[in-house]
Amino acid sequence: MGKAIEAIAVQRGHTVTRRISRSNRHELNREQMALVDVAIEFTAPESALENVLDAFDAGLPVVCGSTGWNKNLYLAKEKCVSVNSAFLHASNFSIGVNIFFEINKRLASLMNDWPGYSVSVSETHHTQKKDAPSGTAVTLLDQVVDNITRKKYWQLIGENETIHDEAVIPVKAYRVEDVPGTHHVKYSSEIDDIEIIHTAHSREGFALGAVLAAEFIQHRKGIFTMRDVLMQDKAF
Ligand SMILES: NC(=O)c1ccc[n+]([C@@H]2O[C@H](COP(=O)([O-])OP(=O)(O)OC[C@H]3O[C@@H](n4cnc5c(N)ncnc54)[C@H](OP(=O)(O)O)[C@@H]3O)[C@@H](O)[C@H]2O)c1
């Protein structure tokens, strides 16, 4: 993602002044970051929080795309407020997925009145992906739980497993070489199925969204979402 983000940032007229990886992580400090406007963090579930906190300490607003660390997100938000900075985390930065999220919420709210439909979610990603289910799938699942009162939880299950608990939404995660990311929400009744699918064709959409988010938070203070970025001048 770092390379894809750099390519889009340069295309949009920005300069990437610092590239931080494991080997030069000590450079993530106030002195080295003096010329930087925004930090964009895409690393891994186990390193995201520390990187975000250190970027705040270095005086930078932060866009973060690392997934798989939702349980600690509140710590990043608390830090953001305490240093009066800006923070935007998204499980998926692509514009298409954010439209998909809106459709998912609407479909789930309609299904609240139709208990004859069961719901399941699946996602497919490249084999290097570390977290499962994907952060995007978790967002989709949380949206369903928030909008359908009979659904209380979700559970990751194996390819050939099934769940018979009405309160639980089953989610399957497939790992296939070179797949940038596919998400599938399926409602089934005895009479018919309704399915919504988002298929990413490349990582460019995630990178563009992350750069748009960085442009958005640069002169703002607070905690934002991709919805805030996309709502600026579009019907969203
Ligand atoms: N939100 C979205 O739209 C979106 C889209 C795609 C991916 N993602 C998420 O973004 C994250 C990165 O994905 P990716 O595909 O780019 O992963 P990747 O190919 O594994 O790249 C991760 C990079 O982070 C570096 N890194 C790891 N630990 C670090 C640390 N402690 N400090 C500094 N740098 C560190 C790695 O450096 P080394 O090479 O030195 O290990 C590597 O360059 C994942 O969590 C993925 O799920 C989110």
Coordinates of N, CA, C and O in Angstrom, one line a residue, residues 24-98:
N24 N 13.8 2.2 9.8 CA 14.1 3.6 10.2 C 13.0 4.2 11.1 O 12.7 5.4 11.1
R25 N 12.3 3.3 11.8 CA 11.2 3.7 12.7 C 11.6 4.8 13.7 O 10.8 5.7 14.0
H26 N 12.9 4.8 14.1 CA 13.3 5.9 15.1 C 13.2 7.3 14.5 O 13.2 8.2 15.2
E27 N 13.0 7.4 13.2 CA 12.9 8.7 12.6 C 11.5 9.3 12.8 O 11.3 10.5 12.4
L28 N 10.6 8.5 13.3 CA 9.2 9.0 13.5 C 9.2 9.9 14.8 O 8.8 9.5 15.9
N29 N 9.9 11.1 14.7 CA 9.9 12.0 15.9 C 9.7 13.4 15.4 O 9.7 13.7 14.2
R30 N 9.5 14.3 16.3 CA 9.1 15.7 16.0 C 10.2 16.4 15.1 O 9.9 17.1 14.1
E31 N 11.4 16.1 15.4 CA 12.5 16.8 14.6 C 12.5 16.4 13.2 O 12.5 17.2 12.3
Q32 N 12.4 15.1 13.0 CA 12.5 14.5 11.6 C 11.2 14.8 10.8 O 11.2 14.8 9.6
M33 N 10.1 15.0 11.5 CA 8.8 15.2 10.9 C 8.5 16.7 10.7 O 7.3 17.0 10.3
A34 N 9.4 17.6 11.0 CA 9.1 19.0 11.0 C 8.5 19.5 9.6 O 7.6 20.4 9.6
L35 N 8.9 18.9 8.5 CA 8.4 19.4 7.2 C 7.2 18.6 6.7 O 6.7 18.8 5.6
V36 N 6.7 17.7 7.6 CA 5.6 16.8 7.1 C 4.3 17.3 7.5 O 4.1 17.9 8.6
D37 N 3.3 17.3 6.6 CA 1.9 17.8 6.9 C 1.0 16.7 7.5 O 0.2 17.0 8.4
V38 N 1.1 15.5 7.0 CA 0.2 14.4 7.4 C 0.9 13.1 7.4 O 1.7 12.9 6.5
A39 N 0.7 12.2 8.4 CA 1.2 10.9 8.3 C 0.1 9.9 7.8 O -1.0 10.1 8.1
I40 N 0.5 9.0 6.9 CA -0.4 8.0 6.4 C 0.2 6.7 6.8 O 1.3 6.3 6.4
E41 N -0.6 6.0 7.7 CA -0.1 4.7 8.3 C -0.8 3.5 7.7 O -2.0 3.4 7.9
F42 N -0.1 2.7 7.0 CA -0.6 1.3 6.6 C 0.5 0.3 6.9 O 1.5 0.3 6.2
T43 N 0.4 -0.4 8.0 CA 1.4 -1.4 8.3 C 0.8 -2.7 8.6 O 0.6 -3.5 7.7
A44 N 0.5 -3.0 9.9 CA 0.0 -4.3 10.3 C -0.8 -4.1 11.6 O -0.6 -3.2 12.3
P45 N -1.6 -5.1 11.9 CA -2.4 -5.0 13.1 C -1.6 -4.8 14.4 O -2.0 -4.0 15.3
E46 N -0.4 -5.4 14.5 CA 0.3 -5.4 15.7 C 1.2 -4.1 15.8 O 1.6 -3.8 16.9
S47 N 1.4 -3.3 14.8 CA 2.2 -2.1 14.8 C 1.4 -0.8 14.7 O 1.9 0.2 15.0
A48 N 0.1 -0.9 14.3 CA -0.6 0.3 13.9 C -0.7 1.2 15.1 O -0.4 2.4 15.0
L49 N -1.2 0.7 16.3 CA -1.4 1.7 17.4 C -0.2 2.4 17.8 O -0.2 3.7 17.9
E50 N 1.0 1.7 17.9 CA 2.2 2.4 18.3 C 2.6 3.5 17.3 O 3.0 4.6 17.6
N51 N 2.5 3.1 16.0 CA 2.8 4.1 15.0 C 2.0 5.3 15.0 O 2.5 6.4 14.9
V52 N 0.7 5.1 15.2 CA -0.3 6.2 15.3 C 0.0 7.1 16.5 O 0.1 8.4 16.3
L53 N 0.3 6.5 17.6 CA 0.6 7.3 18.8 C 1.9 8.1 18.7 O 1.9 9.3 19.0
D54 N 2.9 7.5 18.1 CA 4.1 8.1 17.9 C 4.0 9.3 16.8 O 4.6 10.3 17.0
A55 N 3.2 9.1 15.8 CA 2.9 10.1 14.8 C 2.3 11.3 15.5 O 2.6 12.5 15.2
F56 N 1.3 11.1 16.4 CA 0.7 12.2 17.1 C 1.8 12.9 18.0 O 1.8 14.1 18.0
D57 N 2.6 12.1 18.7 CA 3.7 12.7 19.5 C 4.6 13.6 18.6 O 5.2 14.5 19.1
A58 N 4.8 13.2 17.3 CA 5.6 13.9 16.4 C 4.9 15.1 15.9 O 5.5 15.8 15.0
G59 N 3.7 15.4 16.3 CA 3.0 16.6 15.9 C 2.2 16.5 14.6 O 1.8 17.5 14.0
L60 N 1.9 15.2 14.2 CA 1.3 15.0 12.9 C -0.2 14.6 13.0 O -0.5 13.7 13.8
P61 N -1.1 15.1 12.1 CA -2.4 14.4 12.0 C -2.2 13.1 11.3 O -1.2 12.9 10.5
V62 N -3.1 12.1 11.5 CA -2.8 10.8 11.0 C -4.0 10.2 10.3 O -5.2 10.2 10.8
V63 N -3.7 9.7 9.1 CA -4.7 8.8 8.3 C -4.2 7.4 8.5 O -3.0 7.1 8.3
C64 N -5.1 6.5 8.9 CA -4.6 5.1 9.2 C -5.5 4.1 8.5 O -6.7 4.2 8.6
G65 N -4.9 3.2 7.7 CA -5.6 2.2 7.0 C -5.4 0.8 7.5 O -6.0 -0.2 7.1
S66 N -4.4 0.7 8.5 CA -4.1 -0.7 9.0 C -5.4 -1.3 9.6 O -6.1 -0.6 10.3
T67 N -5.7 -2.5 9.3 CA -6.9 -3.2 9.9 C -6.5 -4.2 10.9 O -5.3 -4.5 11.1
G68 N -7.5 -4.7 11.6 CA -7.3 -5.8 12.6 C -6.9 -5.3 13.9 O -6.4 -6.1 14.7
W69 N -7.1 -4.0 14.2 CA -6.7 -3.5 15.6 C -7.9 -2.7 16.2 O -7.7 -1.9 17.0
N70 N -9.1 -3.0 15.8 CA -10.3 -2.2 16.2 C -10.4 -2.1 17.7 O -10.9 -1.1 18.2
K71 N -10.0 -3.2 18.4 CA -10.2 -3.1 19.9 C -9.4 -2.0 20.5 O -9.7 -1.6 21.6
N72 N -8.3 -1.6 19.9 CA -7.5 -0.5 20.5 C -7.7 0.9 19.8 O -7.0 1.8 20.2
L73 N -8.6 0.9 18.8 CA -8.8 2.2 18.1 C -9.1 3.4 19.1 O -8.7 4.5 18.9
Y74 N -9.9 3.0 20.2 CA -10.3 4.1 21.1 C -9.0 4.8 21.7 O -9.1 6.0 22.0
L75 N -7.9 4.0 21.8 CA -6.7 4.7 22.4 C -6.1 5.7 21.5 O -5.7 6.8 21.9
A76 N -6.2 5.4 20.2 CA -5.7 6.4 19.2 C -6.6 7.6 19.2 O -6.1 8.8 19.1
K77 N -7.9 7.4 19.3 CA -8.9 8.5 19.3 C -8.7 9.4 20.6 O -8.7 10.6 20.5
E78 N -8.5 8.7 21.7 CA -8.2 9.5 23.0 C -7.0 10.3 22.8 O -6.9 11.5 23.2
K79 N -5.9 9.7 22.2 CA -4.7 10.5 22.1 C -4.9 11.7 21.1 O -4.4 12.8 21.4
C80 N -5.6 11.4 20.1 CA -5.9 12.5 19.1 C -6.5 13.7 19.8 O -6.1 14.9 19.6
V81 N -7.5 13.4 20.6 CA -8.2 14.5 21.3 C -7.3 15.2 22.3 O -7.2 16.4 22.4
S82 N -6.4 14.4 23.0 CA -5.6 15.0 24.0 C -4.5 15.9 23.4 O -4.1 16.8 24.1
V83 N -4.1 15.6 22.2 CA -3.1 16.5 21.6 C -3.7 17.5 20.6 O -3.0 18.2 19.8
N84 N -5.0 17.5 20.5 CA -5.8 18.4 19.6 C -5.3 18.3 18.2 O -5.0 19.2 17.5
S85 N -5.3 17.0 17.7 CA -4.9 16.8 16.3 C -6.1 16.2 15.5 O -7.2 16.5 15.9
A86 N -5.8 15.6 14.4 CA -6.8 15.0 13.6 C -6.5 13.6 13.3 O -5.3 13.2 13.1
F87 N -7.5 12.7 13.2 CA -7.4 11.3 13.0 C -8.5 10.8 12.1 O -9.7 11.1 12.3
L88 N -8.1 10.0 11.1 CA -9.1 9.3 10.3 C -8.7 7.9 10.0 O -7.6 7.6 9.4
H89 N -9.4 7.0 10.6 CA -9.2 5.5 10.3 C -10.3 5.0 9.5 O -11.5 5.4 9.7
A90 N -10.0 4.2 8.5 CA -11.0 3.6 7.7 C -10.6 2.1 7.4 O -9.4 1.8 7.1
S91 N -11.6 1.2 7.5 CA -11.3 -0.2 7.2 C -11.1 -0.3 5.7 O -10.5 -1.3 5.3
N92 N -11.7 0.6 5.0 CA -11.5 0.6 3.5 C -11.6 2.0 3.0 O -12.6 2.7 3.2
F93 N -10.6 2.4 2.2 CA -10.6 3.8 1.7 C -11.2 3.9 0.3 O -11.3 5.0 -0.2
S94 N -11.6 2.8 -0.3 CA -12.1 3.0 -1.7 C -13.5 3.7 -1.7 O -14.3 3.4 -0.8
I95 N -13.6 4.5 -2.7 CA -14.9 5.3 -2.8 C -16.0 4.3 -3.0 O -17.1 4.3 -2.4
G96 N -15.8 3.3 -3.9 CA -16.8 2.3 -4.2 C -17.2 1.5 -3.0 O -18.4 1.2 -2.8
V97 N -16.3 1.1 -2.1 CA -16.6 0.4 -0.9 C -17.4 1.3 0.0 O -18.4 0.8 0.7
N98 N -17.1 2.6 0.1 CA -17.9 3.4 1.0 C -19.3 3.6 0.5 O -20.2 3.8 1.3

